[in-house]
PDB file of C-alpha atoms in Angstrom:
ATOM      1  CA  UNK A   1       0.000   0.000   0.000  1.00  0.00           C
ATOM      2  CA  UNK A   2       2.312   2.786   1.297  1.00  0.00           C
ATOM      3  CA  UNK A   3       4.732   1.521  -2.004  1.00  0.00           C
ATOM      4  CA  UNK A   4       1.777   2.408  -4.532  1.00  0.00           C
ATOM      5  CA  UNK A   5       1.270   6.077  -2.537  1.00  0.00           C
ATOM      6  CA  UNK A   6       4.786   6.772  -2.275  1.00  0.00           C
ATOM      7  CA  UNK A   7       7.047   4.971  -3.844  1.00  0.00           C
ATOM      8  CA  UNK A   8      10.460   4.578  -3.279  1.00  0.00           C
ATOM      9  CA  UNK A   9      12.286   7.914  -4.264  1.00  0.00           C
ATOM     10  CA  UNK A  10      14.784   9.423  -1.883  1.00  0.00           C
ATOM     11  CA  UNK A  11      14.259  12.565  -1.596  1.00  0.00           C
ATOM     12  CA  UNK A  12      16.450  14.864   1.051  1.00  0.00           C
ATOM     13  CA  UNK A  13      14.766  18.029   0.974  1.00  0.00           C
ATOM     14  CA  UNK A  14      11.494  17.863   3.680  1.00  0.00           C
ATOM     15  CA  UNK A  15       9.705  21.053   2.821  1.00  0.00           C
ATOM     16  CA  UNK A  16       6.673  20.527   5.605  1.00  0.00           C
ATOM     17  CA  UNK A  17       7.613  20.000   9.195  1.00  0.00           C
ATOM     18  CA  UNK A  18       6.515  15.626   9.625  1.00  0.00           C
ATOM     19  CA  UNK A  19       6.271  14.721  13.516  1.00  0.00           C
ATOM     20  CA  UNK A  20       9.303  13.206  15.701  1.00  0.00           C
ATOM     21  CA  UNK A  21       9.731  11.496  18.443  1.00  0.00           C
ATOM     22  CA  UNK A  22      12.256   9.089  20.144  1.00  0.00           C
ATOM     23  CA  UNK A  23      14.634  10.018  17.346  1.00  0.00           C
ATOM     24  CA  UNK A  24      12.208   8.705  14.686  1.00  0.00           C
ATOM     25  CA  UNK A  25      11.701  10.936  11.668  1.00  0.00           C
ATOM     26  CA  UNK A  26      11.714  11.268   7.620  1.00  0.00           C
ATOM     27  CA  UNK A  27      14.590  10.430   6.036  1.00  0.00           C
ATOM     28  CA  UNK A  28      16.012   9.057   9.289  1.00  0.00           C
ATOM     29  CA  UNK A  29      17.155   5.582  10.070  1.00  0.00           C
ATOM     30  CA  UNK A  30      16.897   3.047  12.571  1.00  0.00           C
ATOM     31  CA  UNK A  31      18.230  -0.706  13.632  1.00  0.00           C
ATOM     32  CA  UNK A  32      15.685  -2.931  15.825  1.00  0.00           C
ATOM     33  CA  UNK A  33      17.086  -5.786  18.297  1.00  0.00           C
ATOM     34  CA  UNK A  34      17.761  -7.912  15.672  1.00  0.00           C
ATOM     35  CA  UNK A  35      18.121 -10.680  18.316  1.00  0.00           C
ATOM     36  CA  UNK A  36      14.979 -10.221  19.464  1.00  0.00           C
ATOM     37  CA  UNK A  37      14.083 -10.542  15.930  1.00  0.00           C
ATOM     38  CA  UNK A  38      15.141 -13.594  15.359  1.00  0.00           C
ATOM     39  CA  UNK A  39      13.775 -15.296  18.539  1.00  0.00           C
ATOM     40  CA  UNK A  40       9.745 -14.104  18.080  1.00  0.00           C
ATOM     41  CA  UNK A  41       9.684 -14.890  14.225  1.00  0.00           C
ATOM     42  CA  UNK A  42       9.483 -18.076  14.195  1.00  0.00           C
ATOM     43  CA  UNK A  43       5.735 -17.424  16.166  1.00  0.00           C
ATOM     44  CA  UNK A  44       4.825 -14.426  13.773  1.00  0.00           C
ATOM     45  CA  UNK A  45       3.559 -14.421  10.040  1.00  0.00           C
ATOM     46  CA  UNK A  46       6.242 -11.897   9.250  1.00  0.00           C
ATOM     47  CA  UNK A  47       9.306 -13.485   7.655  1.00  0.00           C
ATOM     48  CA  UNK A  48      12.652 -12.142   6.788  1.00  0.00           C
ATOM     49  CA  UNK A  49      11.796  -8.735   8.673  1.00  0.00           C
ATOM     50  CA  UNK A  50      14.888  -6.358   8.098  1.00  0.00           C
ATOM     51  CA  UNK A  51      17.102  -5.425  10.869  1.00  0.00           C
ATOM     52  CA  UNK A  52      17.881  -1.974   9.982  1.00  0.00           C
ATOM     53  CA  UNK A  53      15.083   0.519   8.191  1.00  0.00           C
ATOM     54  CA  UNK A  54      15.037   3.642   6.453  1.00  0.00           C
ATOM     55  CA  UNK A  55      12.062   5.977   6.956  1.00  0.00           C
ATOM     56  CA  UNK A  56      10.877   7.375   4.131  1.00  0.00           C
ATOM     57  CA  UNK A  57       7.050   8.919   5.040  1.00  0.00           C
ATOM     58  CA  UNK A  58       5.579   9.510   8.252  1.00  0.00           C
ATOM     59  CA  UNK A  59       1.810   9.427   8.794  1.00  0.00           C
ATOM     60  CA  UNK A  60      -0.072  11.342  11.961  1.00  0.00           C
ATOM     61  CA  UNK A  61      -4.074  10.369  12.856  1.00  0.00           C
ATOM     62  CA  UNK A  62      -5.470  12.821  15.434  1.00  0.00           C
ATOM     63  CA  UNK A  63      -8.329  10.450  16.975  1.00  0.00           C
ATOM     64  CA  UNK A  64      -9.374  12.508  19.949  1.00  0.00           C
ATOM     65  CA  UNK A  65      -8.008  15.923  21.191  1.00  0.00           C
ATOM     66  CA  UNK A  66      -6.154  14.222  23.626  1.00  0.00           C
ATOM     67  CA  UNK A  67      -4.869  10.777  21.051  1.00  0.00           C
ATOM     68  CA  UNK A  68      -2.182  11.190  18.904  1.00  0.00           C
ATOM     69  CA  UNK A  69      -1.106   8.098  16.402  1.00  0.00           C
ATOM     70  CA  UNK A  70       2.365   8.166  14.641  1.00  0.00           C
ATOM     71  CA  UNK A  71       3.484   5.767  11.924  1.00  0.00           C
ATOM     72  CA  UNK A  72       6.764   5.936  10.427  1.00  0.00           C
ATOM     73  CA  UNK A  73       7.318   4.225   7.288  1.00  0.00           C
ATOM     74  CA  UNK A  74      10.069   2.528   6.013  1.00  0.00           C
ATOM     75  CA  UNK A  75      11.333   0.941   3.336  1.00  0.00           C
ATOM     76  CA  UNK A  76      10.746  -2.425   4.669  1.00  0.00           C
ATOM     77  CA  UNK A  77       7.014  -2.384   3.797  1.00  0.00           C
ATOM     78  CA  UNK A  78       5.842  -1.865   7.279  1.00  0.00           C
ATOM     79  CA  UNK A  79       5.700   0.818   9.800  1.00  0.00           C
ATOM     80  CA  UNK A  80       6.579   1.732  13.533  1.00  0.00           C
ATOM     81  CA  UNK A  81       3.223   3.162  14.966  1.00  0.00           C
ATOM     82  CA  UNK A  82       3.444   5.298  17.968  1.00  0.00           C
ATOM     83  CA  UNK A  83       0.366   5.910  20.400  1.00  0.00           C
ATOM     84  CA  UNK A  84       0.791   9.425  22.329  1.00  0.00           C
ATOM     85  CA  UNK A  85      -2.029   9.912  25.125  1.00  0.00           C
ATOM     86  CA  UNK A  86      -1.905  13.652  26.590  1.00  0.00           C
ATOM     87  CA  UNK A  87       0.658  15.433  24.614  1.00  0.00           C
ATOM     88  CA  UNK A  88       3.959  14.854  21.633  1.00  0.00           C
ATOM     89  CA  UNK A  89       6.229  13.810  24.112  1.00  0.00           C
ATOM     90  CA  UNK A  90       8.226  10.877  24.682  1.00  0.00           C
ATOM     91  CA  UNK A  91       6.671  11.161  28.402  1.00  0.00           C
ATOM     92  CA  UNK A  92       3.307  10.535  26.347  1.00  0.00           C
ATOM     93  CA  UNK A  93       4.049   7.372  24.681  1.00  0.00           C
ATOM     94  CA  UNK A  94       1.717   4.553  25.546  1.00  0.00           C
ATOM     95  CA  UNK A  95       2.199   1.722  23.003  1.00  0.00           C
ATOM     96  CA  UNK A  96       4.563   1.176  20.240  1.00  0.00           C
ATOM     97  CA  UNK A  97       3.672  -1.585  17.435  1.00  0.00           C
ATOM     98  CA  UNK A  98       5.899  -2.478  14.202  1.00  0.00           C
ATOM     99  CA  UNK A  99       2.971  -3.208  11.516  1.00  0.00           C
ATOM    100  CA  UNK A 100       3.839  -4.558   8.341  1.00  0.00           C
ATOM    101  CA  UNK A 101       1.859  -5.237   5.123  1.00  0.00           C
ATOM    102  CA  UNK A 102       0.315  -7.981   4.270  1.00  0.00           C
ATOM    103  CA  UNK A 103      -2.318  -7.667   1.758  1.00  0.00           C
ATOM    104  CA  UNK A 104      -3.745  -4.552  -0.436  1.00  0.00           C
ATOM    105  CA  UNK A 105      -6.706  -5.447  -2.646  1.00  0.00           C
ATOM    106  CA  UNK A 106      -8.328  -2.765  -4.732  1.00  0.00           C
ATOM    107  CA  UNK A 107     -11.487  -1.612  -4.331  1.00  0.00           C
ATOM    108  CA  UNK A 108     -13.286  -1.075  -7.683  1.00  0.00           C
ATOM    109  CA  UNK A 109     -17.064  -0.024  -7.394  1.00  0.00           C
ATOM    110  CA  UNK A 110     -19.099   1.434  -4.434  1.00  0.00           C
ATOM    111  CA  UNK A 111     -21.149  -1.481  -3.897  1.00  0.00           C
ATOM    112  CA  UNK A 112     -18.063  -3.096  -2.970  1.00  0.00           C
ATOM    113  CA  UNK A 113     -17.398  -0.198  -1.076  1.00  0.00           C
ATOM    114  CA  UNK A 114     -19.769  -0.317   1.001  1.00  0.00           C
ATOM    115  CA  UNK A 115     -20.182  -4.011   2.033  1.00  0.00           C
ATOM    116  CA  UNK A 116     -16.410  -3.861   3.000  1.00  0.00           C
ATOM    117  CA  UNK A 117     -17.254  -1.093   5.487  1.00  0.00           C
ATOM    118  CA  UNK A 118     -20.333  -2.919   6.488  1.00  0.00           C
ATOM    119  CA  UNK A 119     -18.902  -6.169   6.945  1.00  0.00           C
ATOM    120  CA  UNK A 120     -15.471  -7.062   5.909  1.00  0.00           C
ATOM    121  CA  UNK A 121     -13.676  -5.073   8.602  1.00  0.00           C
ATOM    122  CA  UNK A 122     -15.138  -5.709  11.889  1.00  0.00           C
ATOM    123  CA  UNK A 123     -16.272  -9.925  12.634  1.00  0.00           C
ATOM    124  CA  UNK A 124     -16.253 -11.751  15.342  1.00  0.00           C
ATOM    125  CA  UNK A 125     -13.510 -13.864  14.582  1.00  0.00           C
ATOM    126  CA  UNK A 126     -10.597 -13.235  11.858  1.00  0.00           C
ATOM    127  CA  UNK A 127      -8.899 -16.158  10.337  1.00  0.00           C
ATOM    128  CA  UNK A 128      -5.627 -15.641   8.752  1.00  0.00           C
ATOM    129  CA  UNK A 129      -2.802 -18.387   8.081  1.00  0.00           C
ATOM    130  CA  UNK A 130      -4.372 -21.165  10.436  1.00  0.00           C
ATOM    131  CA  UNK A 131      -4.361 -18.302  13.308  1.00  0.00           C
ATOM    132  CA  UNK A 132      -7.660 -17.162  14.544  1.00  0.00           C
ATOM    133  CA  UNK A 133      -7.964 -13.820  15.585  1.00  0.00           C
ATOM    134  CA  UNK A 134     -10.569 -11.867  17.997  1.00  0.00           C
ATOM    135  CA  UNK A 135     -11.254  -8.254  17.704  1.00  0.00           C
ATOM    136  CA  UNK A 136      -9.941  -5.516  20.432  1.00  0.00           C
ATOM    137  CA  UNK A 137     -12.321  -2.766  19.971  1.00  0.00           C
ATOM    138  CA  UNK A 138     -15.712  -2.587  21.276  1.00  0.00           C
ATOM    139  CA  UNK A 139     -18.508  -0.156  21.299  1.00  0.00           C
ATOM    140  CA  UNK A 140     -19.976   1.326  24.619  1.00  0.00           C
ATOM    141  CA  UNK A 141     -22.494  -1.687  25.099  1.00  0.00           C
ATOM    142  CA  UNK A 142     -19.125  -3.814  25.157  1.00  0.00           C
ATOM    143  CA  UNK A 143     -20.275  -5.665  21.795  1.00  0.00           C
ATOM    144  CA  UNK A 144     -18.614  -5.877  18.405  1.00  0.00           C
ATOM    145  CA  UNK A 145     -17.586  -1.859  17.726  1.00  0.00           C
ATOM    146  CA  UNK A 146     -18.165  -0.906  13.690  1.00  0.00           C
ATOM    147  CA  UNK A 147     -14.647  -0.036  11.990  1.00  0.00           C
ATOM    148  CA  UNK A 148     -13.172   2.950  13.484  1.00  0.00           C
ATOM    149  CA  UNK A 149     -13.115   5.803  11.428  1.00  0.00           C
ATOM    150  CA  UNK A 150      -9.738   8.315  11.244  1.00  0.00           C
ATOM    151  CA  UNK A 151      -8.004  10.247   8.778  1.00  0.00           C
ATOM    152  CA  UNK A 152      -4.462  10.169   8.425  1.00  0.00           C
ATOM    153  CA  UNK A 153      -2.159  13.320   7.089  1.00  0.00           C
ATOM    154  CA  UNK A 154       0.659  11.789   5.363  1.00  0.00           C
ATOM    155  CA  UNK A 155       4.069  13.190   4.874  1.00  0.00           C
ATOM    156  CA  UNK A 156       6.235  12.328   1.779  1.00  0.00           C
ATOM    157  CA  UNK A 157       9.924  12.888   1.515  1.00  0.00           C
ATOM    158  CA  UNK A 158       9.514  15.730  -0.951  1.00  0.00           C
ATOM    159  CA  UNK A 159       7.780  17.822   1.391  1.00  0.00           C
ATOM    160  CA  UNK A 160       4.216  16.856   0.114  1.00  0.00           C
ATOM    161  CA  UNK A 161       1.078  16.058   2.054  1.00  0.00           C
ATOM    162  CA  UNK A 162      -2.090  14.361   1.611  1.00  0.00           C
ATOM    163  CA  UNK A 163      -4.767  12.743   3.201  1.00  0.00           C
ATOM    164  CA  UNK A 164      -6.355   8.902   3.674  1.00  0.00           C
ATOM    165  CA  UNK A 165      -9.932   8.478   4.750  1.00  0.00           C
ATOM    166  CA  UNK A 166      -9.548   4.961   7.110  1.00  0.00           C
ATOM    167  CA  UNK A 167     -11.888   2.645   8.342  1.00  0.00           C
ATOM    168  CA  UNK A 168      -9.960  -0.231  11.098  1.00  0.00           C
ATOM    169  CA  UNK A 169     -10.878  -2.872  13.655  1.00  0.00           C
ATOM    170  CA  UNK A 170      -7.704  -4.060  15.459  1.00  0.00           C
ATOM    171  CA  UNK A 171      -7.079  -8.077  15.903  1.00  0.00           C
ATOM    172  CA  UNK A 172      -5.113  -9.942  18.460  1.00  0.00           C
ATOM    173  CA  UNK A 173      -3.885 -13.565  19.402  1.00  0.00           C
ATOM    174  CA  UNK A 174      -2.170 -14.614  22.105  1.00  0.00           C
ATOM    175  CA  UNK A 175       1.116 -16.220  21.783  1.00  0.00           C
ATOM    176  CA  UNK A 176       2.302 -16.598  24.575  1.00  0.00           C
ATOM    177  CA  UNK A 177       2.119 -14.488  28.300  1.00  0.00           C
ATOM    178  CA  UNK A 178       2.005 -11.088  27.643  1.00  0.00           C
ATOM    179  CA  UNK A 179       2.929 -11.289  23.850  1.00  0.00           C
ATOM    180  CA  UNK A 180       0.479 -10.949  20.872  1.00  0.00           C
ATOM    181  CA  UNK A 181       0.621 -10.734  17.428  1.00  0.00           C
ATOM    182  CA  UNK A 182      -2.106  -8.543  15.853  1.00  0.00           C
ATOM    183  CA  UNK A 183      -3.688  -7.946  12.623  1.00  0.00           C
ATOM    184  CA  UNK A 184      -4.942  -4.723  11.608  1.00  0.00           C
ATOM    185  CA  UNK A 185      -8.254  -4.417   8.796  1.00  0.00           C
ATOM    186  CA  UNK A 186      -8.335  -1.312   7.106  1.00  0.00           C
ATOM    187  CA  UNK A 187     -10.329   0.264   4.176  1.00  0.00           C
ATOM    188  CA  UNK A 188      -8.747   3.335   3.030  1.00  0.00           C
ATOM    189  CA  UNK A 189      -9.728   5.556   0.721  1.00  0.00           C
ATOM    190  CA  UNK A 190      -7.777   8.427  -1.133  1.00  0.00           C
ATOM    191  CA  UNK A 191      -9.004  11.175  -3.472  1.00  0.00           C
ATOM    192  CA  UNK A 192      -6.494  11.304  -6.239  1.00  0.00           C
ATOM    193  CA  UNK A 193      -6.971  13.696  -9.295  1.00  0.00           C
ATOM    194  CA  UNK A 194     -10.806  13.463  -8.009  1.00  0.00           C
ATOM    195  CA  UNK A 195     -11.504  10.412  -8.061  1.00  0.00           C
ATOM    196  CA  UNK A 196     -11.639   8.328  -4.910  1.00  0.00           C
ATOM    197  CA  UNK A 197      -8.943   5.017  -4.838  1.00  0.00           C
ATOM    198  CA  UNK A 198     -10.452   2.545  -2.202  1.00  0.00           C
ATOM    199  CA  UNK A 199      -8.124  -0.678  -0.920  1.00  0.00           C
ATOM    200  CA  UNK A 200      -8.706  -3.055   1.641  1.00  0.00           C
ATOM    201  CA  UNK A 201      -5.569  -3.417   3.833  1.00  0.00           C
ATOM    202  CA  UNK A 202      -4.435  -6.151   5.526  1.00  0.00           C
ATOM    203  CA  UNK A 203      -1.187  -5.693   8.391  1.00  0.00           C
ATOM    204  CA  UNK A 204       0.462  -7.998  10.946  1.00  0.00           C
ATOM    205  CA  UNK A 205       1.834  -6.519  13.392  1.00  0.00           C
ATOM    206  CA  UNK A 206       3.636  -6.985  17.298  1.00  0.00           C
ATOM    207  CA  UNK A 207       4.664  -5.123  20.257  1.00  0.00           C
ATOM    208  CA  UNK A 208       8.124  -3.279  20.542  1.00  0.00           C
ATOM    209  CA  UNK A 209       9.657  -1.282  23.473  1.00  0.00           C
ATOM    210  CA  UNK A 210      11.525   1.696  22.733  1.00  0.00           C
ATOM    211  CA  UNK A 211      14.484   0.515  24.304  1.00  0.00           C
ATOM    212  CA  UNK A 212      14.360  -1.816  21.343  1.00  0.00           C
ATOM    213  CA  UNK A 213      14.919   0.744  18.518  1.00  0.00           C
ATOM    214  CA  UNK A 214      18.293   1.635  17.849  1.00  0.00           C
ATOM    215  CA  UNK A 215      18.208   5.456  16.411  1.00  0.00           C
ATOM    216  CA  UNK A 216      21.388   5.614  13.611  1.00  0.00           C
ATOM    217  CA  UNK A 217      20.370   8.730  11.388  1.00  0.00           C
TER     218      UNK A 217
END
């Protein structure tokens, strides 16, 4: 997905100012544990995940006036996402996931549209790879919550913006105590030259720590 928007072009000069934090930020670069890598794999769909990563875009969702969501992306074909509660500070971080993609399929008509949004995204159970998969959010009744809705402002490396219409429901299993592997559902939707380009995006994703990112540009 983020290839198709963006590409692969370096470019050095940013001309808008993208969001930082922890030492994350466009054009940047950063190593993960690559030990820690190699020991969770093995439990994950992700396979051959690189060690080192160079960001080239960096998204920003405002979902509340206090809820801040980062995503840098790289050119890995994934994404660090960082959840701020409260403020843009490091102090503010409250969860820090590295998604990465694992299906886009195109969205042609607005009958298909629509039933995605209706009932592609959020079900009760999500089976992918032999893994079943339950759904995190819920809605204030503490049933099944419809696809969240949030817009993200995207920021290229050649100083460019735009903006993607999104429609999620977050996924998790349990692999073991304490660690999860999660699958993200998302139909996005971009107006390009007028005309609105729908996908249906599939991510895995799992946990990180910050002490596990290794700032290195």
């Amino acid at each position: 997905m983020f290839k198709k928007w963006f590409g692969k072009t370096a470019v050095e000069e940013v001309k808008d100012s993208a969001p930082e934090i922890m030492g994350l930020r466009i054009g940047g670069a950063f190593e993960l544990d690559s030990l820690k890598l190699r020991l969770i794999e093995p439990d994950l769909i992700i396979a051959g995940a690189a060690s080192t990563h160079l960001i080239q875009a960096v998204g920003e969702v405002k979902l509340d006036d206090v809820t801040t969501v980062l995503r840098y992306y790289t050119d890995d074909d994934g994404f660090i996402q960082v959840l701020l509660e409260g403020g843009m500070t490091e102090n503010h971080i409250t969860d820090v996931k590295l998604w990465y993609f694992y299906d886009t399929q195109s969205i042609s008509t607005e009958k298909q549209w629509n039933t995605v949004i209706n009932s592609s995204i959020s079900v009760t159970t999500l089976a992918l790879e032999g893994n079943n998969y339950s759904p995190v959010w819920e809605n204030a009744a503490g049933e099944l919550a419809a696809p969240v809705a949030m817009t993200e402002k995207t920021y290229a490396q050649d100083g460019s913006t735009s903006e993607t219409d999104q429609f999620s429901m977050l996924y998790e299993r349990e692999i073991k105590a304490d660690f999860f592997e999660y699958v993200m559902l998302s139909g996005e939707e971009k107006i390009i030259d007028n005309r609105a380009d729908r996908y249906l995006v599939k991510m895995t994703g799992f946990d990180l720590k910050p002490a596990d990112i290794d700032i290195i540009g």
